[in-house]
PDB file of C-alpha atoms in Angstrom:
ATOM      1  CA  MET A   1     -30.908   6.327   6.056  1.00 72.00           C
ATOM      2  CA  ILE A   2     -28.641   6.267   2.219  1.00 69.00           C
ATOM      3  CA  LEU A   3     -30.914   3.492   0.856  1.00 71.00           C
ATOM      4  CA  ALA A   4     -34.494   6.231   2.249  1.00 78.00           C
ATOM      5  CA  SER A   5     -32.857   9.044   0.748  1.00 78.00           C
ATOM      6  CA  ARG A   6     -33.496  10.236  -2.886  1.00 78.00           C
ATOM      7  CA  LEU A   7     -32.226  12.389  -4.978  1.00 78.00           C
ATOM      8  CA  GLU A   8     -32.824  15.215  -7.775  1.00 80.00           C
ATOM      9  CA  GLY A   9     -35.365  14.092 -10.591  1.00 81.00           C
ATOM     10  CA  GLY A  10     -36.093  10.907  -7.427  1.00 79.00           C
ATOM     11  CA  VAL A  11     -32.070   8.793  -8.143  1.00 77.00           C
ATOM     12  CA  ARG A  12     -31.681   6.397  -4.980  1.00 70.00           C
ATOM     13  CA  PRO A  13     -27.986   7.011  -4.495  1.00 71.00           C
ATOM     14  CA  TYR A  14     -26.714   3.413  -2.944  1.00 65.00           C
ATOM     15  CA  PRO A  15     -23.894   3.069  -0.778  1.00 64.00           C
ATOM     16  CA  GLY A  16     -20.252   2.193  -0.954  1.00 62.00           C
ATOM     17  CA  PHE A  17     -17.169   1.409   0.578  1.00 57.00           C
ATOM     18  CA  PHE A  18     -15.416   2.765  -1.929  1.00 55.00           C
ATOM     19  CA  ARG A  19     -14.394   5.001  -3.945  1.00 55.00           C
ATOM     20  CA  PHE A  20     -12.450   4.847  -7.141  1.00 54.00           C
ATOM     21  CA  SER A  21      -8.914   6.290  -6.521  1.00 57.00           C
ATOM     22  CA  GLY A  22     -10.467   7.349  -2.757  1.00 56.00           C
ATOM     23  CA  ASP A  23      -7.942   4.493  -1.295  1.00 56.00           C
ATOM     24  CA  ILE A  24      -4.987   6.330  -2.620  1.00 56.00           C
ATOM     25  CA  TYR A  25      -5.567  10.977  -2.755  1.00 54.00           C
ATOM     26  CA  GLY A  26      -8.011  10.713   0.072  1.00 58.00           C
ATOM     27  CA  GLY A  27      -5.414  12.226   2.672  1.00 59.00           C
ATOM     28  CA  ALA A  28      -6.846  10.498   5.798  1.00 67.00           C
ATOM     29  CA  GLN A  29      -6.596  10.822   8.541  1.00 75.00           C
ATOM     30  CA  ALA A  30      -5.202   9.260  11.276  1.00 78.00           C
ATOM     31  CA  SER A  31      -7.736   6.327  12.703  1.00 75.00           C
ATOM     32  CA  ALA A  32      -7.678   4.217  15.833  1.00 77.00           C
ATOM     33  CA  ASP A  33      -6.591   0.773  13.523  1.00 71.00           C
ATOM     34  CA  GLY A  34      -2.971   1.503  13.570  1.00 74.00           C
ATOM     35  CA  ARG A  35      -3.145   3.660  10.668  1.00 72.00           C
ATOM     36  CA  ARG A  36      -1.034   7.160  11.034  1.00 76.00           C
ATOM     37  CA  ALA A  37      -2.248  10.625   9.166  1.00 77.00           C
ATOM     38  CA  GLY A  38      -1.933  10.034   4.999  1.00 70.00           C
ATOM     39  CA  GLU A  39      -1.269   6.993   5.188  1.00 70.00           C
ATOM     40  CA  ILE A  40      -3.153   5.153   1.885  1.00 66.00           C
ATOM     41  CA  LEU A  41      -7.344   4.020   3.527  1.00 63.00           C
ATOM     42  CA  SER A  42      -7.840   0.037   3.572  1.00 65.00           C
ATOM     43  CA  TYR A  43      -9.144  -1.529  -0.410  1.00 62.00           C
ATOM     44  CA  GLY A  44     -13.042  -1.260  -0.684  1.00 65.00           C
ATOM     45  CA  VAL A  45     -13.406  -3.918   2.459  1.00 70.00           C
ATOM     46  CA  ALA A  46     -10.247  -5.410   2.666  1.00 66.00           C
ATOM     47  CA  PRO A  47      -8.254  -4.463   6.240  1.00 64.00           C
ATOM     48  CA  SER A  48      -6.431  -1.039   6.298  1.00 62.00           C
ATOM     49  CA  THR A  49      -2.515  -1.962   5.430  1.00 61.00           C
ATOM     50  CA  ALA A  50      -2.064  -1.021   9.431  1.00 56.00           C
ATOM     51  CA  VAL A  51      -3.544  -4.561  10.553  1.00 62.00           C
ATOM     52  CA  GLU A  52      -1.850  -7.650  10.631  1.00 65.00           C
ATOM     53  CA  THR A  53      -4.211  -9.997   9.517  1.00 71.00           C
ATOM     54  CA  SER A  54      -4.360 -13.883   7.591  1.00 81.00           C
ATOM     55  CA  ILE A  55      -5.812 -13.808   3.694  1.00 82.00           C
ATOM     56  CA  THR A  56      -8.477 -16.058   5.773  1.00 85.00           C
ATOM     57  CA  SER A  57      -9.402 -14.005   8.248  1.00 85.00           C
ATOM     58  CA  ALA A  58      -9.952 -10.480   5.971  1.00 83.00           C
ATOM     59  CA  LEU A  59     -11.659 -12.652   3.665  1.00 89.00           C
ATOM     60  CA  ARG A  60     -13.975 -13.785   6.697  1.00 89.00           C
ATOM     61  CA  SER A  61     -14.435  -9.895   7.477  1.00 85.00           C
ATOM     62  CA  ALA A  62     -14.934  -8.609   4.627  1.00 83.00           C
ATOM     63  CA  SER A  63     -18.567 -11.577   3.452  1.00 86.00           C
ATOM     64  CA  HIS A  64     -19.408  -9.955   6.692  1.00 84.00           C
ATOM     65  CA  VAL A  65     -20.733  -7.130   4.929  1.00 79.00           C
ATOM     66  CA  ARG A  66     -23.591  -6.250   3.632  1.00 76.00           C
ATOM     67  CA  HIS A  67     -22.685  -6.172   0.025  1.00 73.00           C
ATOM     68  CA  ASP A  68     -26.376  -6.708  -0.932  1.00 72.00           C
ATOM     69  CA  ARG A  69     -27.125  -3.144   0.098  1.00 69.00           C
ATOM     70  CA  CYS A  70     -24.245  -1.742  -1.326  1.00 68.00           C
ATOM     71  CA  ALA A  71     -24.477  -1.371  -5.185  1.00 63.00           C
ATOM     72  CA  CYS A  72     -21.343  -0.051  -6.238  1.00 63.00           C
ATOM     73  CA  GLY A  73     -19.160  -3.223  -5.011  1.00 63.00           C
ATOM     74  CA  ASN A  74     -17.106  -4.089  -1.856  1.00 72.00           C
ATOM     75  CA  PRO A  75     -13.483  -4.833  -3.992  1.00 76.00           C
ATOM     76  CA  CYS A  76     -12.139  -7.324  -1.845  1.00 80.00           C
ATOM     77  CA  ALA A  77      -7.919  -7.564  -3.344  1.00 77.00           C
ATOM     78  CA  VAL A  78      -5.884 -10.027  -1.702  1.00 78.00           C
ATOM     79  CA  THR A  79      -2.012 -10.568  -2.413  1.00 78.00           C
ATOM     80  CA  LEU A  80      -0.822 -14.536  -3.434  1.00 80.00           C
ATOM     81  CA  LEU A  81       2.611 -14.957  -3.401  1.00 76.00           C
ATOM     82  CA  ASP A  82       3.989 -17.216  -6.806  1.00 75.00           C
ATOM     83  CA  SER A  83       5.028 -19.600  -3.896  1.00 80.00           C
ATOM     84  CA  ASP A  84       1.815 -20.864  -2.947  1.00 82.00           C
ATOM     85  CA  LEU A  85       0.556 -20.685  -6.258  1.00 85.00           C
ATOM     86  CA  HIS A  86       2.596 -23.694  -8.070  1.00 88.00           C
ATOM     87  CA  GLY A  87       0.361 -27.136  -9.064  1.00 91.00           C
ATOM     88  CA  GLU A  88      -2.669 -28.859  -7.877  1.00 94.00           C
ATOM     89  CA  ALA A  89      -1.964 -27.199  -4.724  1.00 93.00           C
ATOM     90  CA  GLY A  90      -1.817 -23.718  -5.703  1.00 91.00           C
ATOM     91  CA  ALA A  91      -4.962 -24.315  -7.641  1.00 92.00           C
ATOM     92  CA  ARG A  92      -6.083 -25.555  -4.241  1.00 95.00           C
ATOM     93  CA  LEU A  93      -5.971 -22.991  -2.478  1.00 93.00           C
ATOM     94  CA  ILE A  94      -7.677 -20.676  -5.739  1.00 92.00           C
ATOM     95  CA  ARG A  95     -10.399 -22.622  -5.166  1.00 94.00           C
ATOM     96  CA  ASP A  96     -10.488 -23.276  -1.610  1.00 95.00           C
ATOM     97  CA  LEU A  97     -10.542 -19.069  -1.117  1.00 94.00           C
ATOM     98  CA  VAL A  98     -13.070 -18.317  -3.447  1.00 94.00           C
ATOM     99  CA  ALA A  99     -16.046 -20.980  -2.482  1.00 96.00           C
ATOM    100  CA  GLY A 100     -14.872 -20.004   2.013  1.00 95.00           C
ATOM    101  CA  TYR A 101     -15.695 -15.927   0.496  1.00 93.00           C
ATOM    102  CA  PHE A 102     -18.331 -16.614  -1.494  1.00 92.00           C
ATOM    103  CA  ALA A 103     -20.656 -19.153   1.044  1.00 95.00           C
ATOM    104  CA  MET A 104     -19.448 -16.670   3.687  1.00 92.00           C
ATOM    105  CA  GLY A 105     -21.577 -14.506   1.712  1.00 88.00           C
ATOM    106  CA  GLY A 106     -18.466 -12.336  -0.322  1.00 87.00           C
ATOM    107  CA  PHE A 107     -18.803 -10.534  -2.807  1.00 82.00           C
ATOM    108  CA  HIS A 108     -16.366  -9.661  -5.062  1.00 82.00           C
ATOM    109  CA  LEU A 109     -12.811 -10.728  -4.733  1.00 84.00           C
ATOM    110  CA  HIS A 110      -9.914 -10.486  -7.143  1.00 79.00           C
ATOM    111  CA  PHE A 111      -6.176 -11.166  -6.976  1.00 81.00           C
ATOM    112  CA  ASN A 112      -2.479  -9.991  -7.536  1.00 77.00           C
ATOM    113  CA  THR A 113      -0.185 -12.626  -7.305  1.00 81.00           C
ATOM    114  CA  LEU A 114       3.273 -10.735  -7.402  1.00 80.00           C
ATOM    115  CA  THR A 115       6.365 -10.059  -5.106  1.00 85.00           C
ATOM    116  CA  PRO A 116       7.377  -7.130  -3.693  1.00 88.00           C
ATOM    117  CA  ALA A 117      10.435  -7.341  -4.837  1.00 91.00           C
ATOM    118  CA  GLU A 118       9.800  -7.840  -8.784  1.00 91.00           C
ATOM    119  CA  LEU A 119       7.201  -5.110  -7.929  1.00 93.00           C
ATOM    120  CA  ARG A 120      10.445  -2.649  -7.562  1.00 96.00           C
ATOM    121  CA  ARG A 121      11.848  -3.753  -9.999  1.00 97.00           C
ATOM    122  CA  ALA A 122       9.874  -3.065 -11.995  1.00 97.00           C
ATOM    123  CA  GLN A 123       9.189  -0.020 -11.035  1.00 97.00           C
ATOM    124  CA  ARG A 124      13.620   0.482 -10.901  1.00 97.00           C
ATOM    125  CA  GLU A 125      13.088  -1.090 -15.019  1.00 97.00           C
ATOM    126  CA  PRO A 126      10.849  -0.342 -16.503  1.00 96.00           C
ATOM    127  CA  GLN A 127      11.418  -0.787 -19.869  1.00 96.00           C
ATOM    128  CA  ASN A 128      12.282  -4.620 -19.196  1.00 96.00           C
ATOM    129  CA  HIS A 129       8.532  -5.097 -17.415  1.00 95.00           C
ATOM    130  CA  ALA A 130       6.443  -3.149 -19.435  1.00 94.00           C
ATOM    131  CA  ASP A 131       4.072  -6.712 -19.729  1.00 94.00           C
ATOM    132  CA  LEU A 132       3.815  -7.409 -15.932  1.00 93.00           C
ATOM    133  CA  THR A 133      -0.174  -6.463 -15.959  1.00 90.00           C
ATOM    134  CA  VAL A 134      -1.925  -5.954 -12.109  1.00 86.00           C
ATOM    135  CA  ARG A 135      -5.211  -5.305 -10.136  1.00 78.00           C
ATOM    136  CA  VAL A 136      -5.241  -2.061  -8.909  1.00 75.00           C
ATOM    137  CA  SER A 137      -9.100  -0.416  -8.227  1.00 65.00           C
ATOM    138  CA  GLY A 138     -11.814  -2.503 -10.226  1.00 66.00           C
ATOM    139  CA  TYR A 139      -8.946  -2.649 -13.060  1.00 75.00           C
ATOM    140  CA  SER A 140      -6.451  -4.183 -14.324  1.00 82.00           C
ATOM    141  CA  ALA A 141      -3.293  -2.490 -15.425  1.00 88.00           C
ATOM    142  CA  ARG A 142      -0.146  -2.738 -16.381  1.00 93.00           C
ATOM    143  CA  PHE A 143       1.973  -1.694 -14.005  1.00 93.00           C
ATOM    144  CA  VAL A 144       4.876   0.213 -15.208  1.00 95.00           C
ATOM    145  CA  THR A 145       1.875   2.608 -16.366  1.00 94.00           C
ATOM    146  CA  VAL A 146       0.202   3.728 -13.065  1.00 90.00           C
ATOM    147  CA  ASP A 147       0.347   6.528 -10.509  1.00 87.00           C
ATOM    148  CA  PRO A 148       3.557   6.068  -8.051  1.00 90.00           C
ATOM    149  CA  ARG A 149       1.243   6.145  -5.200  1.00 84.00           C
ATOM    150  CA  TRP A 150      -0.987   3.380  -6.825  1.00 84.00           C
ATOM    151  CA  GLN A 151       2.354   1.482  -7.202  1.00 91.00           C
ATOM    152  CA  GLU A 152       3.160   1.712  -3.746  1.00 87.00           C
ATOM    153  CA  ALA A 153      -0.239   1.506  -2.918  1.00 82.00           C
ATOM    154  CA  ILE A 154       0.294  -2.658  -4.381  1.00 84.00           C
ATOM    155  CA  ILE A 155       4.036  -2.621  -2.880  1.00 86.00           C
ATOM    156  CA  GLU A 156       3.234  -2.433   0.468  1.00 81.00           C
ATOM    157  CA  ARG A 157      -0.300  -4.945  -0.216  1.00 76.00           C
ATOM    158  CA  ALA A 158       1.576  -7.536  -1.758  1.00 78.00           C
ATOM    159  CA  GLU A 159       4.144  -6.837   1.708  1.00 77.00           C
ATOM    160  CA  LYS A 160       1.035  -7.468   4.050  1.00 69.00           C
ATOM    161  CA  GLY A 161       0.237 -10.248   1.598  1.00 58.00           C
ATOM    162  CA  ARG A 162      -3.416  -8.236   1.357  1.00 52.00           C
TER     163      ARG A 162
END
């Protein structure tokens, strides 16, 4: 329906699964997956934070979206623990996640590798964490400079492992 429509001047709109800041400021209603009214929406094609899932099952589900129909991108943000990334095993994990996601049809994947405890420390002591950089919503930013609602969303995703 969206692809068949036209805007003023013949511009063709493209569907998308997110809008920048929509997941934080959207004022969502409660949903059947367990999200309560007012809680943040899922980010891009990532599962709702109310849903418990593994990284591989989240990537498998996200890869089945018709990414070729959504020109605005469909980011899937994944949070990995720093302890998972050491040595050759850590490099292999990243390679396997990226290769597997794209082989299944995934389109846009980015990672954060911070623990919730590190992020909470940065909130309490911003002067000691001025260089802490995170993926936010399609861009990277210094954690201590982003809106507190974004900080909470990033921490919540880190707690859920995605």
